[in-house]
Structure formats: C-alpha cells, structure tokens
Amino acid sequence: MDTTSVWRGTARGPGFALLQGDVQCDVLVVGGGITGVTTALLLAGQGRKVVLLEADEIGSGATGHSTGNLYVTTSQGLADIASRWDAAVAREVVARRKAAIDFIEVQSRQLPQVLFTRCPLVLYVREASGQDRVEQERRALAAAGCLVRMEDTLPAGLPPPVGPALVLDDQAQLQPQAYVAALAQRAAQAGVSVHEHSRVIDLDRASRTASTASGSVRAGEIVLATHSPKGFHLVQAEMPVHREYAVAFEAGAADPGAGIYWWQGDEGLSIRMLSHEGQRYLIAVGPEQKTGTHNAKAALMAVEHIATSHLEPGRAVFRWSAQNYRSHDGLPSIGRDHTGCFVATGFSTDGLTWGTVAAQAIAAELAGRQDAFAERCAPGRFTPVKGAGALAEETATTAKALAQGWLTRGQHEKLASLAVGDSAIVVAEGESFAAYRAPDGELFAVSPVCTHLGCKVRWNSVETSWDCPCHGSRFRPDGTVIEGPALTPLRRKQLQMG
Ligand SMILES: Cc1cc2nc3c(=O)[nH]c(=O)nc-3n(C[C@H](O)[C@H](O)[C@H](O)COP(=O)(O)OP(=O)(O)OC[C@H]3O[C@@H](n4cnc5c(N)ncnc54)[C@H](O)[C@@H]3O)c2cc1C
Ligand code: FES
C-alpha cells in the first residue's frame, strides 16, 4: 500500500547530497526531523560548525507524517501534567510550548508554502461519560493562565458534541513537511552541512564518531535527534511506543474550517483541514495502537470507517501511519544521556512543539545558559510515582514480547507456499526466520530477532515492515532499519528453497 502522507505528497524536499568521506565538526546532529533541523539551525546561529546526517530525506520521519498542529497543551492533557506534577509545572509547560510556537511562527514568515495559520483548538466528547475530562482540562488550562471558553455548538460538518466543547484560541497549524524542508534550506544557507540518505550505522560515543556507509563524522558534541535515541538508553525502558493511522480525504461536504478538532472517546478522531492547489483535504487521525501488537490494516480501516460514517468526506486520497514515544511522566526527555550525547525523545504526539523546545534547550545548554525546565526534563530523571503507569505498561509489553516471541512453531511447508504479499515466521535450515514474498516474487528471509535488545519482530501489513513491540524498532523486509533505537539491520539469510 502507498503510505505517502498528505504532507510529503504535496511538498517537495530540498534535496541534499550524501555524506562522502571523513569530516570533523563542532556538533553532529543525527536526524532531519523538526528536532534535528531546528537544533542545527540554532547552533549554526551560534557560529558553530555543524553537520546534519539524515538517514532518508528531511522530514521523512514522524515530522512529515504528523498532523501539523501546534498547541500549548498536550495530547494527554494539561490536567494530566498538573495531576502528575503540579500547577507550576503545568504553567511552565504552557510557557515553553507557547514560546516554541511563537518561534515557529517567526520562522514561517515569508514562507507561504508552510501555511502557518493561527486557529482554535476544539476539544469535545460524544459520550456524557467523557465530559469530566473536558471540564478537568478547562480547569487546568485556566489555572495555567490560558484563555479558554466553552461552546455549545461546533462548526458545521463536525459530529455534534455531548455537553459543551472546550475552545482554546490562538493555537496554530502548518504544513510540517514544508516547514522542516524550508528550515533545512535555511540551516544550509547558515553554513550547516546537511546530508540526506546518510544513515548512521555505527556510533562510537567515546570518540564522538558516527559512521555511515560512505563516510564518517567526528564531532565535539553529538545530538541524537532520531525520535528515539539510537542504541541502549534507560529512557527506552520507560517509553510505551504506539503507531497512529491517518487518512486524508477530499473534503467534500465535510469542512469545519481552520482549527484543531479533537473529538475524544470511543470512535474519537483528530480532524483538521488542508488546502493545496485548489483542493481541500480533510485529515483524520485515529487513536494510537501499540507498535507490533495490532493488526495494522484493521487499524487503518477503522479510521477510514469512523471518518466516513460521521463526517461525509469525499474520496480517501492519502493513507499513512507514524510512531510516537510517550514519556513515563508526561514530560519529554531532553538533554545529555549517560554517555554525554544529547537526546530528545518522549514527545508523545506533541513533538512538533516539544522538538522545537528541545532544540532551544540543547542550543541554550551548549551556549552555557542554565535552563531550569530542561533540567526537569533530564533523560536520567527517575520519577517512579509520576510515571508508574507507563513504566508498568512498557515492562509488561517487553516481558510479553520476550516470552511469546519464541513460541512460534516451525512452518516449513508455509515457506515453500508463501504467496506473493504473504509473510510468516518460519523455521528453515534449523533456524527461525521472518519471511516475506514481495510482489515480484522475491523471497526475503531475515532473522526475527530485533538487533536492539532481542525481542521478536511482528509483521506490519500496511507498511510492509517487521516491527518490534518492545521499543519500536522497525525494519524493511530485507532487514534494513527504518526507525527506532536499533542501529544494525536484521541479519539476512539466503534460503535455498522458495
Ligand atoms: C500520527 C501522528 C500525528 C502527530 N501529530 C502531531 C501534531 O499535530 N503536532 C505535534 O506537535 N506533534 C505531532 N506528532 C508528533 C510529532 O510528529 C513528533 O513528535 C515529531 O515529529 C518528532 O520530531 P523529531 O525530529 O524528533 O523526529 P522525526 O521527525 O522522526 O525525525 C527523526 C529523523 O531521524 C532520522 N534518523 C533515524 N535514525 C537515523 C540514523 N541512524 N542516521 C541518520 N538519521 C536517522 C529519521 O530518518 C528521521 O527523519 C504526531 C505523531 C504521530 C505519530
Ligand atoms: S526495539 Fe528494543 S528490542 Fe526491539
């Protein structure tokens, strides 16, 4: 299935050359999403020699597969942060996220393709049982100094609320792929050496050297802006990983206008609009699903079904999916890890803004400025009470994946008869393999053991990938890494049969 997002399908990347040869710099930024590109731009502004390495293309990670919404609260709710921490932390969150949105607005000036627009965020439910959540969020936002109001009616085209809807004005939305592409160009103009198709395949933290297939970078500092940091990090043990499915429809009759519409609860969706070359799109994003433990096709179809049954959009044009890493205590993890490299992760589905906050915090630290909020977000923090739920969820998933992973029985016959488009965990030549037969008949067989920490991968039928339920590493059928903490590909095996 084509899983190009509406953002990547309607905005072209700038195109940067491959890294070739060995270079040295002050700061190496790994990852060309909003976090990495913003960090690189800010560090170039400090006069540093910066290299940015992107495995694929600028924006090809979560940034170019997001919803493009910018808001001062979080998707779990400011009430959640206020209850895990306190009202003062909730106020800090609002202040830092607001400053990041203002920064994005300034960067977006003179860039009409970025489509930066101020708009309201509308939060509502369709079951009476959810109304408490809306009221708690209203109180938390008001306590944090936000101007929030309640409305009984919604713009035409949206399914009606049960109880009043919360409206938070002066939030924003943009075209995230166009934004990050334009920022990368700006960073390159400011002197950053930006390289695409330059995946870091080996990281020597002691000598601060990263290697790609065609070169290496030795740096004074390394920023791992790779969504989930590469290799082993304690934060991974505390971050549940989820995928979300999105569909962009021709808008048809369903057009509530500019706004971030969060309709929560059973059959809840996040809805927004996009205009591109005279075409109006309605974008619907469904609830999150634990990576590697759900039926991807069913999850995608559920989003399409809910949207068409409640909103009357036109034809579905783009379908895609992306991953989020939720932090254990509601705050992201930003700062130096145990090896001294910078990491920025745990953004949940709020990372266009958190990624910008992270870039600002990392740039401030490298400039020698103290940042109290960044200290609170330190990756090594231990907040067992505030993060108990996420820690338990993640530990349970990992334990289950390790325990269940090796119970698959041998399926020798299945390998021989593996049809085009089919996948299976098979035992062949005395070993277990994750096998997939491509549309052209080619058989791919790779080790099913995730190269991060050894959990067993599961098939994702929508994106044709092997996904690890433990910490979210994902691999192509030939074993190459797509995303997640794994650096090394799954071992490929040439089988005699099939
Ligand atoms: C469905 C969905 C909708 C979302 N909507 C919103 C939203 O509306 N608003 C919001 O604020 N947030 C949203 N988010 C969250 C947001 O998209 C992410 O948190 C944010 O984009 C993360 O940015 P990043 O730069 O840290 O990571 P990414 O954008 O994932 O960038 C990381 C980059 O690192 C590269 N990389 C990885 N490994 C290597 C390597 N070994 N070598 C070199 N490069 C490497 C990847 O290719 C990738 O391009 C959403 C998330 C999902 C899943
Ligand atoms: S991602 Fe950690 S074991 Fe697979």
Coordinates of C-alpha atoms and ligand atoms in Angstrom, one line a residue:
M1 CA 0.0 0.0 0.0
D2 CA 1.2 3.5 -0.8
T3 CA 1.7 5.2 2.6
T4 CA 2.9 8.6 1.5
S5 CA 1.5 11.2 3.8
V6 CA -0.5 14.2 2.5
W7 CA 2.3 16.4 3.7
R8 CA 5.0 14.5 1.8
G9 CA 2.7 14.1 -1.2
T10 CA 2.1 17.8 -1.5
A11 CA 5.5 19.3 -0.6
R12 CA 8.9 18.6 -2.2
G13 CA 12.1 18.2 -0.2
P14 CA 15.0 20.4 -1.0
G15 CA 17.4 17.5 -1.8
F16 CA 20.8 17.3 -0.1
A17 CA 23.9 15.3 -1.1
L18 CA 25.1 12.1 0.5
L19 CA 27.9 12.3 3.1
Q20 CA 31.2 11.3 1.4
G21 CA 34.5 11.0 3.1
D22 CA 35.6 11.7 6.7
V23 CA 34.8 15.1 8.2
Q24 CA 35.2 16.9 11.5
C25 CA 32.9 19.4 13.1
D26 CA 31.9 21.1 16.4
V27 CA 28.4 19.4 16.5
L28 CA 27.0 16.4 14.7
V29 CA 23.2 16.4 14.6
V30 CA 21.8 12.9 13.7
G31 CA 18.2 13.2 12.3
G32 CA 16.5 15.6 9.9
G33 CA 13.1 15.9 11.6
I34 CA 11.9 19.1 13.3
T35 CA 14.2 18.5 16.3
G36 CA 17.4 18.0 14.4
V37 CA 16.8 20.7 11.8
T38 CA 15.9 23.3 14.4
T39 CA 18.9 22.3 16.5
A40 CA 21.2 22.6 13.6
L41 CA 19.9 26.0 12.6
L42 CA 20.2 27.4 16.1
L43 CA 23.7 26.0 16.6
A44 CA 24.8 27.5 13.2
G45 CA 23.5 30.8 14.6
Q46 CA 26.0 30.4 17.4
G47 CA 28.8 30.2 14.9
R48 CA 29.4 26.5 15.3
K49 CA 30.5 24.1 12.5
V50 CA 27.5 21.8 12.3
V51 CA 26.9 18.6 10.2
L52 CA 23.4 17.1 10.0
L53 CA 23.0 13.5 8.9
E54 CA 19.6 12.2 7.8
A55 CA 19.1 8.5 7.1
D56 CA 16.4 9.1 4.5
E57 CA 15.1 12.5 3.5
I58 CA 14.5 15.6 5.5
G59 CA 11.0 15.2 7.1
S60 CA 10.7 11.5 6.3
G61 CA 10.3 10.5 10.0
A62 CA 7.4 11.4 12.3
T63 CA 7.6 15.1 11.3
G64 CA 6.4 14.6 7.7
H65 CA 3.8 12.1 8.9
S66 CA 2.3 14.1 11.8
T67 CA -0.9 16.2 11.8
G68 CA 0.8 19.6 11.8
N69 CA -0.9 21.0 14.8
L70 CA 0.7 23.3 17.3
Y71 CA -0.8 23.9 20.8
V72 CA 0.2 24.8 24.3
T73 CA -1.5 21.8 26.0
T74 CA -0.5 18.2 25.3
S75 CA -2.4 15.3 23.7
Q76 CA -2.6 13.6 27.1
G77 CA -4.0 16.9 28.5
L78 CA -2.6 19.6 30.7
A79 CA -4.8 18.2 33.5
D80 CA -2.7 15.0 33.3
I81 CA 0.6 17.0 33.8
A82 CA -0.9 19.1 36.6
S83 CA -2.0 15.9 38.4
R84 CA 1.3 14.0 37.9
W85 CA 3.4 17.1 38.8
D86 CA 1.7 20.3 40.0
A87 CA 0.2 23.6 38.7
A88 CA 3.6 25.3 38.5
V89 CA 5.0 22.6 36.1
A90 CA 1.8 22.8 34.0
R91 CA 2.3 26.6 33.7
E92 CA 6.0 26.0 32.7
V93 CA 4.8 23.5 30.0
V94 CA 2.4 26.1 28.6
A95 CA 5.0 28.9 28.7
R96 CA 7.7 26.7 26.9
R97 CA 5.3 25.4 24.3
K98 CA 3.9 28.9 23.6
A99 CA 7.4 30.2 23.1
A100 CA 8.2 27.4 20.7
I101 CA 5.0 28.1 18.7
D102 CA 5.9 31.8 18.5
F103 CA 9.4 30.8 17.3
I104 CA 7.9 28.6 14.6
E105 CA 5.6 31.5 13.6
V106 CA 8.6 33.8 13.2
Q107 CA 10.5 31.2 11.1
S108 CA 7.4 30.7 8.9
R109 CA 7.2 34.3 7.9
Q110 CA 8.0 34.9 4.2
L111 CA 7.3 31.1 3.6
P112 CA 3.8 30.9 2.2
Q113 CA 4.2 27.2 1.4
V114 CA 4.4 26.5 5.2
L115 CA 0.7 27.6 5.6
F116 CA 1.3 28.7 9.2
T117 CA -2.2 29.7 10.5
R118 CA -3.4 30.7 13.9
C119 CA -6.6 28.8 14.8
P120 CA -8.5 27.5 17.7
L121 CA -8.1 24.1 19.4
V122 CA -11.5 22.5 20.0
L123 CA -11.8 19.6 22.4
Y124 CA -15.0 17.7 22.9
V125 CA -16.6 14.3 23.5
R126 CA -19.6 12.5 22.2
E127 CA -20.4 10.4 25.3
A128 CA -21.7 12.0 28.5
S129 CA -19.1 9.9 30.4
G130 CA -16.2 11.8 28.9
Q131 CA -17.5 15.3 29.9
D132 CA -15.5 15.2 33.1
R133 CA -12.3 15.0 31.1
V134 CA -13.2 18.2 29.2
E135 CA -14.0 20.0 32.4
Q136 CA -10.8 18.9 34.1
E137 CA -8.8 20.2 31.0
R138 CA -10.7 23.5 31.1
R139 CA -9.7 24.0 34.8
A140 CA -6.1 23.0 34.2
L141 CA -5.8 25.4 31.2
A142 CA -7.5 28.2 33.1
A143 CA -5.2 27.6 36.1
A144 CA -2.2 27.9 33.8
G145 CA -3.3 31.3 32.6
C146 CA -4.8 30.2 29.2
L147 CA -7.9 32.0 27.9
V148 CA -10.3 29.1 27.5
R149 CA -14.0 29.1 26.8
M150 CA -16.8 26.6 26.4
E151 CA -19.1 26.5 23.4
D152 CA -22.3 24.5 22.9
T153 CA -22.1 24.3 19.1
L154 CA -19.4 23.3 16.8
P155 CA -18.6 24.4 13.2
A156 CA -20.9 22.8 10.6
G157 CA -19.5 19.5 9.3
L158 CA -18.4 18.0 12.6
P159 CA -20.5 15.5 14.6
P160 CA -22.2 17.3 17.4
P161 CA -20.7 17.3 21.0
V162 CA -22.4 15.9 24.1
G163 CA -22.1 18.8 26.5
P164 CA -20.1 21.9 25.8
A165 CA -16.9 21.9 23.8
L166 CA -13.7 23.4 25.1
V167 CA -12.2 26.1 22.8
L168 CA -8.7 27.4 23.2
D169 CA -8.0 30.2 20.8
D170 CA -4.7 31.3 19.2
Q171 CA -3.2 27.9 18.7
A172 CA -1.7 27.1 15.2
Q173 CA -1.3 24.7 12.4
L174 CA 1.1 24.3 9.5
Q175 CA 2.3 22.1 6.7
P176 CA 5.0 20.2 8.7
Q177 CA 6.9 18.8 5.7
A178 CA 7.1 22.2 4.0
Y179 CA 8.2 23.8 7.3
V180 CA 11.1 21.4 8.0
A181 CA 12.2 21.4 4.4
A182 CA 12.4 25.2 4.4
L183 CA 14.2 25.3 7.8
A184 CA 16.8 22.8 6.4
Q185 CA 17.4 25.0 3.5
R186 CA 17.8 28.0 5.9
A187 CA 20.2 25.9 8.0
A188 CA 22.3 25.0 4.9
Q189 CA 22.4 28.7 4.0
A190 CA 23.6 29.4 7.5
G191 CA 26.5 27.0 7.0
V192 CA 25.2 23.6 8.2
S193 CA 26.4 20.7 6.1
V194 CA 23.2 18.8 5.5
H195 CA 23.3 15.3 4.1
E196 CA 20.4 13.0 3.2
H197 CA 20.5 9.3 2.6
S198 CA 23.3 9.2 5.1
R199 CA 22.2 6.7 7.8
V200 CA 24.4 6.5 10.8
I201 CA 25.2 2.8 11.1
D202 CA 27.8 2.9 13.8
L203 CA 28.2 5.3 16.7
D204 CA 31.4 5.4 18.8
R205 CA 30.3 7.6 21.7
A206 CA 33.8 7.6 23.3
S207 CA 35.5 9.2 20.3
R208 CA 32.3 11.0 19.3
T209 CA 32.4 9.5 15.8
A210 CA 29.5 8.4 13.7
S211 CA 29.9 6.3 10.6
T212 CA 27.7 6.0 7.5
A213 CA 28.1 3.6 4.6
S214 CA 30.2 6.3 2.7
G215 CA 31.9 8.4 5.3
S216 CA 32.3 9.4 8.9
V217 CA 31.9 12.5 11.1
R218 CA 34.0 13.2 14.2
A219 CA 32.4 15.8 16.4
G220 CA 32.9 17.6 19.7
E221 CA 29.3 17.1 20.5
I222 CA 26.6 14.7 19.2
V223 CA 22.9 15.4 19.2
L224 CA 20.7 12.3 18.6
A225 CA 17.6 13.8 17.2
T226 CA 16.4 10.5 15.9
H227 CA 13.0 10.5 17.6
S228 CA 14.0 7.5 19.8
P229 CA 17.8 7.7 20.6
K230 CA 19.9 5.1 18.9
G231 CA 21.3 2.2 20.9
F232 CA 20.6 1.4 24.5
H233 CA 19.2 4.1 26.7
L234 CA 17.4 3.9 30.0
V235 CA 14.6 6.1 28.7
Q236 CA 13.5 3.4 26.3
A237 CA 12.6 1.1 29.2
E238 CA 10.0 3.7 30.3
M239 CA 8.5 4.8 26.9
P240 CA 5.5 3.0 25.5
V241 CA 5.6 3.1 21.7
H242 CA 2.5 3.5 19.6
R243 CA 1.5 3.9 16.0
E244 CA -1.3 6.0 14.7
Y245 CA -3.1 5.8 11.4
A246 CA -4.2 8.8 9.3
V247 CA -6.3 9.3 6.2
A248 CA -6.6 12.5 4.1
F249 CA -9.9 12.7 2.2
E250 CA -11.1 15.1 -0.5
A251 CA -13.1 17.3 1.8
G252 CA -16.5 17.0 0.1
A253 CA -19.2 18.4 2.3
A254 CA -17.2 18.0 5.5
D255 CA -15.3 21.3 6.0
P256 CA -15.3 22.8 9.5
G257 CA -12.7 25.4 8.5
A258 CA -9.3 26.1 10.1
G259 CA -8.9 24.5 13.6
I260 CA -7.6 21.6 15.6
Y261 CA -10.6 19.4 16.3
W262 CA -10.0 16.7 18.9
W263 CA -13.1 14.6 19.3
Q264 CA -12.1 12.2 22.1
G265 CA -13.5 8.9 23.4
D266 CA -14.7 5.7 21.6
E267 CA -14.5 6.3 17.8
G268 CA -12.6 9.6 18.6
L269 CA -10.6 11.3 15.9
S270 CA -8.3 14.2 15.5
I271 CA -9.5 16.3 12.5
R272 CA -8.1 19.2 10.5
M273 CA -8.2 20.7 7.0
L274 CA -5.6 21.4 4.4
S275 CA -5.7 23.4 1.2
H276 CA -3.3 22.5 -1.6
E277 CA -3.5 23.8 -5.2
G278 CA -7.3 24.4 -5.1
Q279 CA -8.0 21.0 -3.4
R280 CA -9.4 20.9 0.1
Y281 CA -8.5 17.9 2.2
L282 CA -10.0 16.6 5.4
I283 CA -7.4 14.8 7.6
A284 CA -8.5 12.3 10.2
V285 CA -6.1 10.7 12.6
G286 CA -7.3 7.7 14.8
P287 CA -6.4 6.5 18.2
E288 CA -3.0 5.1 19.0
Q289 CA -2.1 1.4 18.8
K290 CA 0.8 -0.4 20.5
T291 CA 3.6 -1.0 17.9
G292 CA 4.0 -4.6 16.8
T293 CA 0.9 -5.8 18.7
H294 CA -2.1 -4.8 16.5
N295 CA -3.5 -5.5 13.0
A296 CA -2.3 -2.5 11.0
K297 CA -4.8 -2.9 8.2
A298 CA -7.7 -3.1 10.6
A299 CA -6.5 0.0 12.5
L300 CA -6.2 2.0 9.2
M301 CA -9.6 0.8 8.0
A302 CA -11.2 1.7 11.4
V303 CA -10.0 5.4 10.9
E304 CA -11.5 5.4 7.4
H305 CA -14.7 3.9 8.6
I306 CA -15.2 6.2 11.6
A307 CA -14.5 9.3 9.4
T308 CA -16.8 8.3 6.6
S309 CA -19.6 7.3 8.9
H310 CA -19.6 10.6 10.9
L311 CA -18.2 13.3 8.5
E312 CA -19.3 12.6 4.9
P313 CA -15.9 13.4 3.3
G314 CA -15.1 12.6 -0.3
R315 CA -12.6 10.0 -1.6
A316 CA -9.7 8.9 0.5
V317 CA -6.5 10.1 -1.2
F318 CA -3.6 9.6 1.2
R319 CA -3.2 6.9 4.0
W320 CA -0.3 6.8 6.3
S321 CA 1.0 5.9 9.8
A322 CA 3.5 7.2 12.2
Q323 CA 5.0 6.3 15.6
N324 CA 5.0 8.1 18.9
Y325 CA 7.1 7.5 22.0
R326 CA 5.2 8.5 25.1
S327 CA 7.2 9.6 28.2
H328 CA 6.6 7.9 31.5
D329 CA 5.7 11.1 33.4
G330 CA 4.1 13.4 30.8
L331 CA 7.3 15.4 30.2
P332 CA 9.8 14.8 27.3
S333 CA 13.3 13.7 27.8
I334 CA 15.8 16.3 26.7
G335 CA 19.5 16.7 27.5
R336 CA 22.7 14.7 27.8
D337 CA 22.4 10.9 28.3
H338 CA 24.8 8.7 30.3
T339 CA 27.5 8.9 27.5
G340 CA 27.3 12.7 27.2
C341 CA 25.4 12.7 23.8
F342 CA 22.3 14.8 23.7
V343 CA 19.0 13.0 23.2
A344 CA 15.5 14.4 22.7
T345 CA 12.6 12.0 22.9
G346 CA 9.3 11.1 24.7
F347 CA 7.3 13.6 22.8
S348 CA 4.1 11.6 22.5
T349 CA 2.1 13.2 19.7
D350 CA 3.2 16.7 20.6
G351 CA 6.7 16.7 19.2
L352 CA 6.4 19.5 16.6
T353 CA 6.3 21.8 19.6
W354 CA 8.4 19.6 22.0
G355 CA 11.0 19.1 19.3
T356 CA 11.3 22.9 19.0
V357 CA 11.5 23.2 22.8
A358 CA 14.2 20.5 22.8
A359 CA 16.3 22.3 20.1
Q360 CA 16.1 25.6 22.0
A361 CA 17.1 23.8 25.3
I362 CA 20.0 22.0 23.7
A363 CA 21.2 25.2 22.0
A364 CA 20.9 27.1 25.3
E365 CA 22.9 24.4 27.2
L366 CA 25.7 24.4 24.5
A367 CA 25.8 28.2 24.8
G368 CA 26.4 27.8 28.6
R369 CA 22.9 29.0 29.7
Q370 CA 21.2 27.3 32.6
D371 CA 17.6 26.1 31.8
A372 CA 15.5 25.0 34.8
F373 CA 12.8 23.4 32.6
A374 CA 15.4 21.4 30.7
E375 CA 16.9 20.2 34.0
R376 CA 13.4 18.9 34.9
C377 CA 13.3 17.1 31.5
A378 CA 16.8 15.4 32.0
P379 CA 16.8 12.0 30.4
G380 CA 18.1 10.3 33.6
R381 CA 15.4 11.6 35.9
F382 CA 13.7 9.0 38.0
T383 CA 10.0 9.8 38.8
P384 CA 8.5 6.4 39.7
V385 CA 5.2 7.7 41.1
K386 CA 4.6 10.2 38.3
G387 CA 5.5 7.6 35.7
A388 CA 4.2 4.4 37.3
G389 CA 1.5 3.7 34.6
A390 CA 3.8 4.0 31.6
L391 CA 6.6 2.0 33.3
A392 CA 4.2 -0.9 34.1
E393 CA 2.8 -0.8 30.5
E394 CA 6.3 -0.9 28.9
T395 CA 7.7 -3.6 31.2
A396 CA 4.6 -5.7 30.5
T397 CA 4.9 -5.3 26.8
T398 CA 8.6 -6.2 26.8
A399 CA 8.2 -9.2 29.0
K400 CA 5.3 -10.4 26.9
A401 CA 7.2 -10.0 23.7
L402 CA 10.2 -11.8 25.0
A403 CA 8.0 -14.6 26.5
Q404 CA 5.8 -15.1 23.4
G405 CA 8.4 -14.4 20.8
W406 CA 9.9 -17.9 20.7
L407 CA 6.7 -19.9 20.8
T408 CA 6.1 -19.8 17.0
R409 CA 6.1 -23.4 15.7
G410 CA 8.0 -24.5 12.6
Q411 CA 6.2 -23.7 9.3
H412 CA 8.4 -25.3 6.7
E413 CA 5.6 -26.0 4.3
K414 CA 4.4 -22.4 4.7
L415 CA 7.7 -21.1 3.4
A416 CA 7.5 -23.1 0.2
S417 CA 4.0 -22.0 -0.4
L418 CA 4.4 -18.4 0.8
A419 CA 2.2 -16.5 -1.6
V420 CA 3.1 -13.1 -3.1
G421 CA 2.5 -10.4 -0.4
D422 CA 2.5 -13.1 2.4
S423 CA 4.7 -13.1 5.5
A424 CA 5.4 -15.6 8.2
I425 CA 7.8 -16.6 10.9
V426 CA 9.2 -19.8 9.6
V427 CA 11.8 -22.4 10.7
A428 CA 14.1 -23.3 7.8
E429 CA 17.5 -25.0 7.9
G430 CA 17.3 -25.3 11.6
E431 CA 16.8 -21.6 12.3
S432 CA 13.8 -19.3 12.8
F433 CA 13.3 -16.6 10.1
A434 CA 10.9 -13.7 9.4
A435 CA 10.0 -14.3 5.7
Y436 CA 8.1 -12.2 3.2
R437 CA 7.5 -12.7 -0.5
A438 CA 7.5 -9.4 -2.4
P439 CA 5.0 -8.6 -5.3
D440 CA 7.8 -9.5 -7.8
G441 CA 8.1 -13.0 -6.2
E442 CA 11.4 -12.3 -4.5
L443 CA 11.7 -14.1 -1.1
F444 CA 13.2 -12.1 1.8
A445 CA 14.2 -14.0 4.9
V446 CA 15.7 -12.2 7.9
S447 CA 16.4 -13.0 11.5
P448 CA 13.3 -12.3 13.6
V449 CA 15.4 -11.2 16.5
C450 CA 15.4 -7.4 16.9
T451 CA 19.0 -6.1 16.9
H452 CA 18.3 -3.7 19.6
L453 CA 17.7 -5.9 22.6
G454 CA 16.5 -9.2 21.2
C455 CA 12.7 -9.1 21.2
K456 CA 10.9 -10.8 18.3
V457 CA 9.6 -8.7 15.5
R458 CA 6.0 -8.8 14.1
W459 CA 4.7 -8.2 10.6
N460 CA 3.0 -4.8 9.7
S461 CA 0.9 -5.5 6.6
V462 CA 0.2 -1.8 5.9
E463 CA 3.8 -0.6 5.8
T464 CA 5.3 -3.9 4.8
S465 CA 7.7 -3.9 7.7
W466 CA 8.9 -6.0 10.6
D467 CA 8.0 -4.1 13.8
C468 CA 9.4 -4.7 17.3
P469 CA 6.9 -4.5 20.1
C470 CA 9.5 -3.7 22.7
H471 CA 10.9 -0.3 21.9
G472 CA 9.6 0.4 18.4
S473 CA 12.5 -0.5 16.1
R474 CA 11.1 -1.2 12.6
F475 CA 12.8 -3.0 9.7
R476 CA 12.2 -3.4 5.9
P477 CA 11.7 -6.9 4.6
D478 CA 15.4 -7.0 3.6
G479 CA 16.2 -6.2 7.3
T480 CA 17.4 -2.6 6.9
V481 CA 16.4 -0.3 9.8
I482 CA 13.5 2.1 9.2
E483 CA 13.3 3.7 12.6
G484 CA 13.6 3.1 16.3
P485 CA 16.6 2.6 18.6
A486 CA 18.2 -0.3 16.5
L487 CA 21.3 0.7 14.5
T488 CA 22.0 -2.7 13.0
P489 CA 19.9 -4.4 10.3
L490 CA 18.2 -7.7 10.8
R491 CA 20.6 -10.5 9.6
R492 CA 19.5 -11.5 6.1
K493 CA 19.5 -15.2 5.1
Q494 CA 19.6 -16.6 1.5
L495 CA 17.3 -19.6 1.6
Q496 CA 17.7 -22.5 -0.9
M497 CA 14.0 -23.1 -1.2
G498 CA 11.0 -21.0 -2.2
Ligands
LIG1 C1 0.1 10.3 13.7 C2 0.9 11.3 14.4 C3 0.5 12.6 14.4 C4 1.2 13.6 15.1 N1 0.7 14.9 15.0 C5 1.4 15.9 15.7 C6 0.9 17.2 15.8 O1 -0.1 17.5 15.2 N2 1.6 18.1 16.5 C7 2.7 17.8 17.2 O2 3.3 18.6 17.8 N3 3.2 16.5 17.1 C8 2.6 15.6 16.4 N4 3.1 14.3 16.4 C9 4.4 14.0 17.0 C10 5.5 14.6 16.1 O3 5.2 14.2 14.8 C11 6.8 14.0 16.5 O4 7.0 14.0 17.9 C12 7.9 14.9 15.9 O5 7.8 15.0 14.5 C13 9.3 14.3 16.3 O6 10.2 15.0 15.6 P1 11.7 14.5 15.6 O7 12.5 15.4 14.7 O8 12.2 14.4 17.0 O9 11.7 13.1 15.0 P2 11.5 12.6 13.4 O10 10.7 13.6 12.7 O11 11.1 11.2 13.4 O12 12.9 12.8 12.9 C14 14.0 11.9 13.2 C15 14.8 11.7 12.0 O13 16.0 10.9 12.3 C16 16.3 10.1 11.2 N5 17.1 9.0 11.6 C17 16.8 7.9 12.4 N6 17.8 7.1 12.6 C18 18.9 7.7 11.9 C19 20.2 7.3 11.7 N7 20.7 6.1 12.2 N8 21.0 8.1 11.0 C20 20.5 9.3 10.5 N9 19.3 9.7 10.6 C21 18.4 8.9 11.3 C22 14.9 9.7 10.7 O14 15.0 9.2 9.3 C23 14.1 10.9 10.9 O15 14.0 11.7 9.7 C24 2.4 13.3 15.7 C25 2.8 12.0 15.8 C26 2.1 11.0 15.1 C27 2.6 9.6 15.2
FES2 S1 13.4 -2.2 19.8 FE1 14.3 -2.8 21.7 S2 14.3 -5.0 21.5 FE2 13.4 -4.3 19.6

